[in-house]
Amino acid sequence: MEKYLWAIPLLPLLGAGINGFGALTGALSRRAVNIIACTVVGIAFVLACLVNWELAQQAGHGGAPQLVSTWFEWIAAGSFSVDAALLVDPLAGVMLLVVTGVGFLIHVYSTGYMAHDPAYARYFAFINLFTFAMLLLVMGENLVLMFVGWEGVGLCSYLLIGFWFTDTEKAYAGKKAFVVNRVGDFGFLLGLFVLYWGLKEQGIDATLSIVGLREIVGANAISGAVITTVCLLLFVGATGKSAQIPLYVWLPDAMAGPTPVSALIHAATMVTAGVYMISRLSFLYLQSPLAMTVVACVGAATALYAATIGLTQFDIKKVLAYSTVSQLGYMFLAVGLGAFSAGIFHLVTHAFFKACLFLGSGAVIHAMGGEQDIRRMGGLRAKIPYTYWTFLLATIAIAGVFGTSGFMSKDEILAAALAANPDYTLVPGWLLYSIGTLGALLTTFYMFRLVFLTFFGDFRGGKDLEHHVHESPWSMVVPLIVLAALSIVGGLMNVPEILHGDERLHHWLSGAAPSVARVDVVGHGAEIGLMVALQVLILGTIALAYRMYLKSPAIPQRAAKVLGGVPYRLSYHKYYVDEIYDTLIVRPLHSISRVFLWGNVDVKIVDGSINGMARVVRYASDLLGRLQTGQLNGYAFSIVVGMVAILAYVAVK
Amino acid sequence: MDAFEPIRYNILSIVTFLPLLGAIVVFSAPAKAARVVAFLFSLATFAVSLVLWFRFDPQVAGMQFLARYYWIDDFGITYSVGIDGISLLLVLLTTFMTPIVILGSFTAIQDKIRAYMGLMLLLETGMLGAFVALDIFLFYVFWEAMLVPMYIIIGVWGGPRRVYAAVKFFLFTIAGSLLMLVAILVLYFEYHDTVGAGTYSAYLLDLYQVGLTPKLQVWMFVAFALAFAIKVPMFPLHTWLPDAHVEAPTGGSVILAAILLKMGTYGFVRFALPLFPWAAVELAPTIRTLAVIGIVYGALVAMVQPDVKKLVAYSSVSHLGFVMLGLFAFNVQGIEGSVYQMLSHGLSTGGLFLLVGVIYERRHTRLISEFGGLAKVMPGFAFVFMIVTLSSIGLPGLNGFVGEFLILLGSFGAAPAFTAVAATGVILGAVYMLWMFRRVMFGPVDNPANRGLRDLTRREMWVLAPVVVMIVVMGLLPKPFLSRMEPAVKDLVTTIQRESGHAGIAGRQADGPALVAQEPHSNR
């Protein structure tokens, strides 16, 4: 009965197959590719809605809603067994809607954005394939299947970042993304192994099935050391996929891919996989306050750190990339606090406004004929009004202005930090709250800096470019409008109690990922007070950005100078982290391998000693051969010497 | 007894010697027909071997399709063949790859075609024989017999330094083999003195009964292990491999990587582990250490190779290190993963050498720096290359993942620290393979010689298609393969537990929990 669940991931896979065939043979027209690519994702979205509806029905009848569909036993060796099975609970249901819904909009947008690209079919094959892998990640019933999707999205990310592969830089960025993700996956794999054998060691029938694990963790007291190790190792995987400190370095470079890809993969879906994974395993993480605290702290640190880099970037997509890293930090902060529904809520609203921002930036780049440097933009407001308005609305949302979706979700996270449950959070909540608030203000600042520099003031790109600027086709504009609308009103799905809302998403997720950060430490009044204060600060920040970048554009330069250049340069050069990794890890590894391992160990020592042995043998046999001179005199002489020696030996003895 | 009984009884021998018959026909056929005749014979061999797959009873742990004849009666030497689930899969790997290799060599080999094709078929018989032989002397005959055709293939049809490479290959292998021969003789006489009670037998299942003293076991294990470790090849005995691969013609490289290397790991499974389990457990830390060094070292050295073939050769050192690590986990997951990885590596690395052959035929160079942007001029080639590359780096959903995952899972239960280090090979694998892929396939086509390169021909597609299909099938449906080997693997695990004298510890390793590596302590 629940077999139809498989249609959700398999439809995009089918699309990928057909479009891939089209890409290799050139047998499909652009129109055909369009229709196939969008239809499969569209149907998947409809099915995802049906699934959620069915879950809601189940919930109505009481009990924990959940759909499981097992297809076949995939890997089995001894007592280890993994099924090809899907599991949809409310948490996965929400993710399904995001992946297929936002995914569908981005597919539609892509038909316009990529319309003139010669490798059209290949693009849609990859992006369909991505959708398949992402859905597998979301729906996988066990950690191994989740890992299949996990690596699968990484592969598609690699393929799409390097989509324009004739550009060496872009191909390099794709490879970097894959390798950095592999570092994370290394942690993920080890996490699975520790989990499996850790359970076995306690005499438990180990499994990697999520449903099974939930039962096991519920019924047994598992050693804390094992759980903490598992959670931390899995989190290493999350820092790779979701671009957190220290593995975030690939995401800014990933902007080399086509912009819709940045919106889909590097903002709305794939990069949130880590947040989703932790929520999906909330029952495990809740057993380890240490791991939870690490997650929260890394999230908070990343949120602030990436925001400081966003302040100084000039590439429109780089600003958004660092913003994404920062916003993902908020999500980790939330799930680390045990506020899983807040994390997922922010994941959803972020999918709306960040997808809108990326697609908007794509429309800007499209309008600008490929230009991405905001120093060459300005005054685009009047030329591309739809893009401008949607971009502005999404910016208002990400800044957290009252009433928008961004406000609702970010406020929820900050409230959770303030009310952190000391049983799960080993650092003071006010500290996380302060970091989060500071990051929120920085976000407001760099986002409005971006808006003012791009859309306001005078055009700085020169006359030729100015004539080129044009609004995008409807296929691109409509998704922008939909996403902008969702950015504003999307928060209604989870209006906080403090605003007399009914917190629908929170309740919907309470079974799959129960939130624990709900300890009232500050009163209602104080919470309202802080909320109002933050709103005032946000508006003030917008005003500041307005003054700095529109009223008196000299201020930023002055500010850069006043700050002595050092903090500015650090931020502008992204704290030189890429360079540090390059100098400390990449280069040494290469030179050690080339010069020491290959040049010396392999060629000289190992092979040399063997060749040396061969030479010794040859030399020795040469020497022995020389004794065989064929001269009788020589032989006779040796015989005499030998006999004398023997006689002497006997005589002495 | 019906009329088909003799055929049924001798089915393994038919599979084994059909290529030999083919070789005779090829040698006596006109040169023009040699290619097709050889191809048809290899195809027929594959078709017959499929019977084995379907008639094999996956529930049975012991040897199947057993056939035994007296050979040298007075010495207890027999012609005995039979397969269990492990050798079944390796036999199929051999019969599957050989037609591919022969078809793949159609245009690459223009010189002395008859000899080349004949030798390929001879080689196939040698390899099949080694996989099915159950008499230790018979095994030794096949083991040595397969050395000669390979030596000639490298030495005659190889690159500029072919003679050096061929001699090196020969000397390395023969050095190990001779040690093994001595050990075989010791074992043979031990049987005579102990369980044989004055009779001789070289039948492997008899020899399994011989209980050697721990000290003798160690010596014997070392002798066998050296012979096999050279073939695998394990660090530091691997240096013949890059030379052999670089100099060998494409077909030779494919066979070498896909099947000959598996002789070494198969040797451990069939001989070194069950014959000397006590010593195997005793020396496991050493083997594991070498395996882990091989994984990391092979990957690091692969990373800096300027020649694609050398890169793939060193990657084999790394991948086979995984196989060894899994074998010495002594549990079901580890060993099944290892056997699976043997097959996977055969497909993916065989595929890689075929692909390198495709561009070598067009450009007559294998230097990575000579290429760039090939994905633009040869999109079909790039597509296949990508899939095989992903298979090689163990992307889940393709074959490489299943083996690698099971190996690491199993090995983690036995030796977590070793496994953690080994798992970095997963990262490094992506580094060197994608580095190479980027340099060869991506970037601008700035070398004019690469401009009008022809994409895959129809024949090349037929050569590569089966490999790609199996890469996907084995990634999605590993169950039929795993279930066939499982009884044999379980049997092996039990043997090691029982005979190693560390039943308590090995029992924990077999399927039980062991987060901390347990070093066997001698209590005998």
XYZ file of C-alpha atoms in Angstrom, chain A residues 32 58 109 117 121 172 193 333 445 579 601 643:
12
model
C 10.835 18.012 -24.212
C -3.041 9.276 10.878
C 13.115 29.096 -13.094
C 22.966 27.062 -22.618
C 19.687 18.521 -21.264
C 38.301 22.880 -9.397
C 30.599 1.916 12.773
C 22.231 26.482 17.099
C 23.496 45.088 7.746
C 45.274 29.775 2.419
C 60.484 5.493 -0.296
C 94.560 -29.296 0.543
